Amino acid sequence: MTVITHNQKRSRLAEMMDRPGGISVGVALAQARSNLDALQSQARDIIAQNIAVLLTKPDPDLIEPLRLDAAYSASSQIIDAASPFSMDDLCTAAKGLCDLLDAAPRQGGFDWRIATVHAQAMKVLLSLPAEEQAARTAILTNLHEVLRRKLPAADQSAV
């Protein structure tokens, strides 16, 4: 019986992975933080633009489902822009608005004052200095109360 063996050639990537070198985890994290910090002002601009979208008076010809979708999109973009920078309070406020918009009846009847209140609260949260934790907590507590009252009973256990 004849046994055929194949010499497997190691890939260049495998050889690079086995070679010592590179940078330490600490240095990589510091570089990543530096790169991320450079984008923070851009993220704040995106957040402000989406808050402005939520506060803009809608086109009267826009049907309710499209209006709900536009508001949901603006709110989720706020979450996307705020989360890498640990703006947890903004994320919480925007997530609450997303939950309310998601639960809204598609045929109409959503109380748009709720979206306005959330957008104004997010605008205040964006402008508050980081050390104003008591004000941030008060705003989030009040928004949570809106969620508790406005979400259907089945969704209250998730809030």
mmCIF file of C-alpha atoms in Angstrom:
data_model
loop_
_atom_site.group_PDB
_atom_site.id
_atom_site.type_symbol
_atom_site.label_atom_id
_atom_site.label_comp_id
_atom_site.label_asym_id
_atom_site.label_seq_id
_atom_site.Cartn_x
_atom_site.Cartn_y
_atom_site.Cartn_z
ATOM 1 C CA MET A 1 0.000 0.000 0.000
ATOM 2 C CA THR A 2 1.265 3.435 -0.929
ATOM 3 C CA VAL A 3 0.736 6.435 1.317
ATOM 4 C CA ILE A 4 0.774 9.835 -0.301
ATOM 5 C CA THR A 5 1.657 12.765 1.870
ATOM 6 C CA HIS A 6 1.335 16.381 0.958
ATOM 7 C CA ASN A 7 3.640 19.028 2.231
ATOM 8 C CA GLN A 8 1.378 21.815 3.347
ATOM 9 C CA LYS A 9 2.832 25.207 2.815
ATOM 10 C CA ARG A 10 2.184 27.634 5.650
ATOM 11 C CA SER A 11 0.489 30.808 4.599
ATOM 12 C CA ARG A 12 2.187 34.127 5.000
ATOM 13 C CA LEU A 13 -0.540 35.201 7.437
ATOM 14 C CA ALA A 14 0.088 32.149 9.626
ATOM 15 C CA GLU A 15 3.781 32.939 9.703
ATOM 16 C CA MET A 16 3.101 36.571 10.625
ATOM 17 C CA MET A 17 0.785 35.502 13.439
ATOM 18 C CA ASP A 18 3.439 33.220 14.916
ATOM 19 C CA ARG A 19 6.131 35.907 14.835
ATOM 20 C CA PRO A 20 6.574 38.026 17.955
ATOM 21 C CA GLY A 21 5.968 41.729 17.623
ATOM 22 C CA GLY A 22 3.076 44.130 17.415
ATOM 23 C CA ILE A 23 1.918 46.392 20.201
ATOM 24 C CA SER A 24 0.665 45.776 23.677
ATOM 25 C CA VAL A 25 -3.031 45.792 24.506
ATOM 26 C CA GLY A 26 -2.602 48.940 26.583
ATOM 27 C CA VAL A 27 -0.996 50.833 23.721
ATOM 28 C CA ALA A 28 -3.659 49.604 21.293
ATOM 29 C CA LEU A 29 -6.425 50.766 23.643
ATOM 30 C CA ALA A 30 -4.773 54.161 24.080
ATOM 31 C CA GLN A 31 -4.497 54.563 20.309
ATOM 32 C CA ALA A 32 -8.112 53.498 19.834
ATOM 33 C CA ARG A 33 -9.257 56.007 22.495
ATOM 34 C CA SER A 34 -7.256 58.762 20.802
ATOM 35 C CA ASN A 35 -8.771 57.912 17.421
ATOM 36 C CA LEU A 36 -12.240 57.828 18.925
ATOM 37 C CA ASP A 37 -11.799 61.139 20.770
ATOM 38 C CA ALA A 38 -11.011 62.800 17.454
ATOM 39 C CA LEU A 39 -14.503 61.827 16.268
ATOM 40 C CA GLN A 40 -16.435 63.047 19.301
ATOM 41 C CA SER A 41 -17.240 66.504 17.918
ATOM 42 C CA GLN A 42 -18.553 64.893 14.733
ATOM 43 C CA ALA A 43 -20.747 62.583 16.826
ATOM 44 C CA ARG A 44 -22.092 65.553 18.804
ATOM 45 C CA ASP A 45 -22.969 67.260 15.495
ATOM 46 C CA ILE A 46 -24.827 64.153 14.309
ATOM 47 C CA ILE A 47 -26.721 64.013 17.599
ATOM 48 C CA ALA A 48 -27.642 67.712 17.373
ATOM 49 C CA GLN A 49 -28.811 67.289 13.760
ATOM 50 C CA ASN A 50 -31.048 64.366 14.671
ATOM 51 C CA ILE A 51 -32.475 66.209 17.665
ATOM 52 C CA ALA A 52 -33.277 69.070 15.271
ATOM 53 C CA VAL A 53 -35.044 66.580 12.991
ATOM 54 C CA LEU A 54 -37.160 65.436 15.937
ATOM 55 C CA LEU A 55 -38.010 69.050 16.835
ATOM 56 C CA THR A 56 -38.816 70.139 13.272
ATOM 57 C CA LYS A 57 -42.469 70.673 12.508
ATOM 58 C CA PRO A 58 -43.407 67.827 10.165
ATOM 59 C CA ASP A 59 -44.815 68.169 6.686
ATOM 60 C CA PRO A 60 -48.621 68.091 7.080
ATOM 61 C CA ASP A 61 -48.877 65.815 4.028
ATOM 62 C CA LEU A 62 -46.583 63.200 5.562
ATOM 63 C CA ILE A 63 -48.562 60.108 6.486
ATOM 64 C CA GLU A 64 -48.290 58.804 10.039
ATOM 65 C CA PRO A 65 -46.260 55.629 9.351
ATOM 66 C CA LEU A 66 -43.604 57.614 7.462
ATOM 67 C CA ARG A 67 -43.476 60.223 10.196
ATOM 68 C CA LEU A 68 -43.052 57.503 12.832
ATOM 69 C CA ASP A 69 -40.303 55.871 10.765
ATOM 70 C CA ALA A 70 -38.459 59.184 10.316
ATOM 71 C CA ALA A 71 -38.592 59.910 14.047
ATOM 72 C CA TYR A 72 -37.491 56.350 14.864
ATOM 73 C CA SER A 73 -34.571 56.671 12.441
ATOM 74 C CA ALA A 74 -33.472 59.989 13.970
ATOM 75 C CA SER A 75 -33.677 58.554 17.472
ATOM 76 C CA SER A 76 -31.721 55.416 16.586
ATOM 77 C CA GLN A 77 -29.042 57.539 14.879
ATOM 78 C CA ILE A 78 -28.667 59.408 18.160
ATOM 79 C CA ILE A 79 -28.017 56.079 19.880
ATOM 80 C CA ASP A 80 -25.491 55.103 17.202
ATOM 81 C CA ALA A 81 -23.591 58.385 17.541
ATOM 82 C CA ALA A 82 -23.721 58.596 21.348
ATOM 83 C CA SER A 83 -22.907 55.036 22.395
ATOM 84 C CA PRO A 84 -19.192 54.938 21.431
ATOM 85 C CA PHE A 85 -18.612 57.972 23.641
ATOM 86 C CA SER A 86 -20.381 56.635 26.740
ATOM 87 C CA MET A 87 -23.190 59.176 26.495
ATOM 88 C CA ASP A 88 -25.400 56.666 28.262
ATOM 89 C CA ASP A 89 -28.031 59.193 29.308
ATOM 90 C CA LEU A 90 -28.593 60.253 25.691
ATOM 91 C CA CYS A 91 -28.763 56.607 24.654
ATOM 92 C CA THR A 92 -31.331 55.904 27.371
ATOM 93 C CA ALA A 93 -33.501 58.857 26.343
ATOM 94 C CA ALA A 94 -33.294 57.954 22.639
ATOM 95 C CA LYS A 95 -34.022 54.280 23.352
ATOM 96 C CA GLY A 96 -37.099 55.278 25.321
ATOM 97 C CA LEU A 97 -38.336 57.335 22.388
ATOM 98 C CA CYS A 98 -37.653 54.411 20.043
ATOM 99 C CA ASP A 99 -39.713 52.161 22.322
ATOM 100 C CA LEU A 100 -42.602 54.631 22.297
ATOM 101 C CA LEU A 101 -42.454 55.075 18.529
ATOM 102 C CA ASP A 102 -42.264 51.330 18.012
ATOM 103 C CA ALA A 103 -45.383 50.818 20.136
ATOM 104 C CA ALA A 104 -47.266 53.672 18.433
ATOM 105 C CA PRO A 105 -50.340 52.790 16.366
ATOM 106 C CA ARG A 106 -49.429 52.876 12.665
ATOM 107 C CA GLN A 107 -52.848 54.217 11.657
ATOM 108 C CA GLY A 108 -52.403 57.438 13.616
ATOM 109 C CA GLY A 109 -53.122 58.754 17.050
ATOM 110 C CA PHE A 110 -49.583 59.027 18.414
ATOM 111 C CA ASP A 111 -49.170 61.969 20.792
ATOM 112 C CA TRP A 112 -46.293 63.813 19.132
ATOM 113 C CA ARG A 113 -45.791 65.993 22.199
ATOM 114 C CA ILE A 114 -44.017 62.973 23.715
ATOM 115 C CA ALA A 115 -41.441 62.978 20.904
ATOM 116 C CA THR A 116 -40.957 66.723 21.362
ATOM 117 C CA VAL A 117 -40.408 66.327 25.107
ATOM 118 C CA HIS A 118 -37.870 63.548 24.516
ATOM 119 C CA ALA A 119 -36.051 65.618 21.881
ATOM 120 C CA GLN A 120 -35.921 68.661 24.157
ATOM 121 C CA ALA A 121 -34.652 66.485 27.006
ATOM 122 C CA MET A 122 -31.948 65.069 24.744
ATOM 123 C CA LYS A 123 -30.984 68.598 23.725
ATOM 124 C CA VAL A 124 -30.551 69.522 27.403
ATOM 125 C CA LEU A 125 -28.611 66.302 28.104
ATOM 126 C CA LEU A 126 -26.279 67.077 25.205
ATOM 127 C CA SER A 127 -25.594 70.577 26.541
ATOM 128 C CA LEU A 128 -25.105 69.628 30.212
ATOM 129 C CA PRO A 129 -21.549 69.320 31.514
ATOM 130 C CA ALA A 130 -20.544 65.817 32.588
ATOM 131 C CA GLU A 131 -20.446 66.795 36.270
ATOM 132 C CA GLU A 132 -24.175 67.707 36.312
ATOM 133 C CA GLN A 133 -25.156 64.171 37.272
ATOM 134 C CA ALA A 134 -28.120 65.207 39.451
ATOM 135 C CA ALA A 135 -29.745 67.077 36.551
ATOM 136 C CA ARG A 136 -29.130 64.149 34.210
ATOM 137 C CA THR A 137 -30.689 61.734 36.670
ATOM 138 C CA ALA A 138 -33.751 63.972 37.133
ATOM 139 C CA ILE A 139 -34.299 64.202 33.381
ATOM 140 C CA LEU A 140 -34.004 60.447 32.903
ATOM 141 C CA THR A 141 -36.314 59.788 35.849
ATOM 142 C CA ASN A 142 -38.996 61.990 34.299
ATOM 143 C CA LEU A 143 -38.577 60.368 30.882
ATOM 144 C CA HIS A 144 -38.868 56.951 32.513
ATOM 145 C CA GLU A 145 -42.155 58.067 34.063
ATOM 146 C CA VAL A 146 -43.433 59.017 30.590
ATOM 147 C CA LEU A 147 -42.470 55.565 29.350
ATOM 148 C CA ARG A 148 -44.163 53.890 32.278
ATOM 149 C CA ARG A 149 -47.399 55.747 31.607
ATOM 150 C CA LYS A 150 -47.453 55.602 27.813
ATOM 151 C CA LEU A 151 -46.233 52.136 26.906
ATOM 152 C CA PRO A 152 -48.828 49.393 26.750
ATOM 153 C CA ALA A 153 -49.098 47.210 29.854
ATOM 154 C CA ALA A 154 -47.375 44.261 28.159
ATOM 155 C CA ASP A 155 -44.241 46.350 27.515
ATOM 156 C CA GLN A 156 -43.970 47.826 31.017
ATOM 157 C CA SER A 157 -42.177 44.782 32.370
ATOM 158 C CA ALA A 158 -39.339 45.399 29.909
ATOM 159 C CA VAL A 159 -38.874 49.046 30.944
#
